[in-house]
């Protein structure tokens, strides 16, 4: 079974490490308990959207970047060979009808 919380935790840990920050630094900057952030990174706890937003800000990374990476990982785990890199036509048409290809 695929657990989204595990993928979120892995992405957060990798981003934190890429930025050269310690768990303590990110927890402090995000105003999150160190132990809780550790559990989130290990996929043991679900992070609320507020916690994710705080951690993203502490890492200087848009939350959309984090969620995109999580989505890409889930696509791979689900066995999808490729994932679209474009907005589906029907979504574009809902926002701006002149952008629709149909």
Short mmCIF file of C-alpha atoms in Angstrom, two decimals:
data_model
loop_
_atom_site.label_atom_id
_atom_site.label_comp_id
_atom_site.label_asym_id
_atom_site.label_seq_id
_atom_site.Cartn_x
_atom_site.Cartn_y
_atom_site.Cartn_z
CA UNK A 1 0.00 0.00 0.00
CA UNK A 2 1.22 3.46 -0.91
CA UNK A 3 1.23 5.91 1.98
CA UNK A 4 1.19 9.55 0.97
CA UNK A 5 2.59 10.60 4.34
CA UNK A 6 5.75 8.57 3.68
CA UNK A 7 6.31 10.26 0.34
CA UNK A 8 5.72 13.69 1.86
CA UNK A 9 8.21 12.89 4.60
CA UNK A 10 10.86 11.72 2.15
CA UNK A 11 10.44 14.82 0.00
CA UNK A 12 10.69 17.11 3.04
CA UNK A 13 13.80 15.32 4.30
CA UNK A 14 15.50 15.44 0.90
CA UNK A 15 14.74 19.14 0.47
CA UNK A 16 16.00 19.90 3.96
CA UNK A 17 19.21 18.00 3.33
CA UNK A 18 19.69 19.64 -0.08
CA UNK A 19 19.43 23.01 1.64
CA UNK A 20 22.02 21.93 4.22
CA UNK A 21 19.70 22.53 7.15
CA UNK A 22 19.33 20.48 10.27
CA UNK A 23 16.05 19.14 11.52
CA UNK A 24 16.39 21.45 14.51
CA UNK A 25 16.86 24.53 12.29
CA UNK A 26 13.80 23.79 10.16
CA UNK A 27 11.64 22.88 13.15
CA UNK A 28 12.59 26.10 14.90
CA UNK A 29 12.02 28.28 11.86
CA UNK A 30 8.67 26.57 11.14
CA UNK A 31 7.60 26.73 14.80
CA UNK A 32 7.06 22.97 14.84
CA UNK A 33 8.20 20.59 17.58
CA UNK A 34 11.44 18.86 16.64
CA UNK A 35 10.10 15.41 17.49
CA UNK A 36 6.94 15.98 15.47
CA UNK A 37 8.86 17.12 12.39
CA UNK A 38 11.11 14.09 12.74
CA UNK A 39 8.05 11.82 12.78
CA UNK A 40 6.64 13.60 9.71
CA UNK A 41 9.92 13.10 7.83
CA UNK A 42 9.91 9.40 8.75
CA UNK A 43 6.33 9.05 7.54
CA UNK A 44 5.01 8.20 10.99
CA UNK A 45 2.77 11.26 11.35
CA UNK A 46 0.47 13.08 8.95
CA UNK A 47 1.27 16.75 8.57
CA UNK A 48 -1.61 19.20 8.38
CA UNK A 49 -1.71 21.67 5.52
CA UNK A 50 -0.69 24.39 8.00
CA UNK A 51 2.38 22.41 9.11
CA UNK A 52 3.32 21.70 5.49
CA UNK A 53 3.01 25.39 4.66
CA UNK A 54 5.19 26.34 7.65
CA UNK A 55 7.86 23.78 6.77
CA UNK A 56 7.81 24.83 3.11
CA UNK A 57 8.33 28.44 4.16
CA UNK A 58 11.14 27.40 6.52
CA UNK A 59 12.80 25.61 3.61
CA UNK A 60 12.23 28.55 1.24
CA UNK A 61 10.40 26.24 -1.15
CA UNK A 62 6.91 26.79 -2.56
CA UNK A 63 4.44 24.24 -1.23
CA UNK A 64 3.46 23.58 -4.85
CA UNK A 65 6.99 22.32 -5.50
CA UNK A 66 6.72 19.90 -2.59
CA UNK A 67 3.31 18.64 -3.69
CA UNK A 68 4.43 18.31 -7.31
CA UNK A 69 7.37 16.15 -6.25
CA UNK A 70 5.09 14.03 -4.06
CA UNK A 71 2.66 13.64 -6.96
CA UNK A 72 5.45 12.60 -9.31
CA UNK A 73 6.67 9.99 -6.84
CA UNK A 74 3.16 8.64 -6.37
CA UNK A 75 2.76 8.34 -10.13
CA UNK A 76 5.90 6.23 -10.31
CA UNK A 77 4.79 4.06 -7.38
CA UNK A 78 1.40 3.55 -9.01
CA UNK A 79 3.17 2.22 -12.08
CA UNK A 80 2.45 5.09 -14.42
CA UNK A 81 5.22 5.27 -17.00
CA UNK A 82 4.88 8.98 -17.52
CA UNK A 83 2.92 11.74 -15.94
CA UNK A 84 1.56 14.71 -17.83
CA UNK A 85 3.56 17.89 -17.76
CA UNK A 86 0.68 19.96 -19.09
CA UNK A 87 -2.67 21.09 -17.82
CA UNK A 88 -5.50 18.93 -19.19
CA UNK A 89 -7.58 20.60 -21.89
CA UNK A 90 -10.82 20.55 -19.92
CA UNK A 91 -9.21 22.39 -17.01
CA UNK A 92 -7.76 25.05 -19.28
CA UNK A 93 -11.15 25.48 -20.98
CA UNK A 94 -12.80 25.99 -17.60
CA UNK A 95 -10.48 28.90 -16.84
CA UNK A 96 -9.89 30.42 -20.25
CA UNK A 97 -12.08 29.10 -23.08
CA UNK A 98 -9.82 30.62 -25.75
CA UNK A 99 -6.96 28.33 -24.63
CA UNK A 100 -8.94 25.16 -25.36
CA UNK A 101 -7.68 23.04 -28.23
CA UNK A 102 -11.22 21.83 -29.01
#
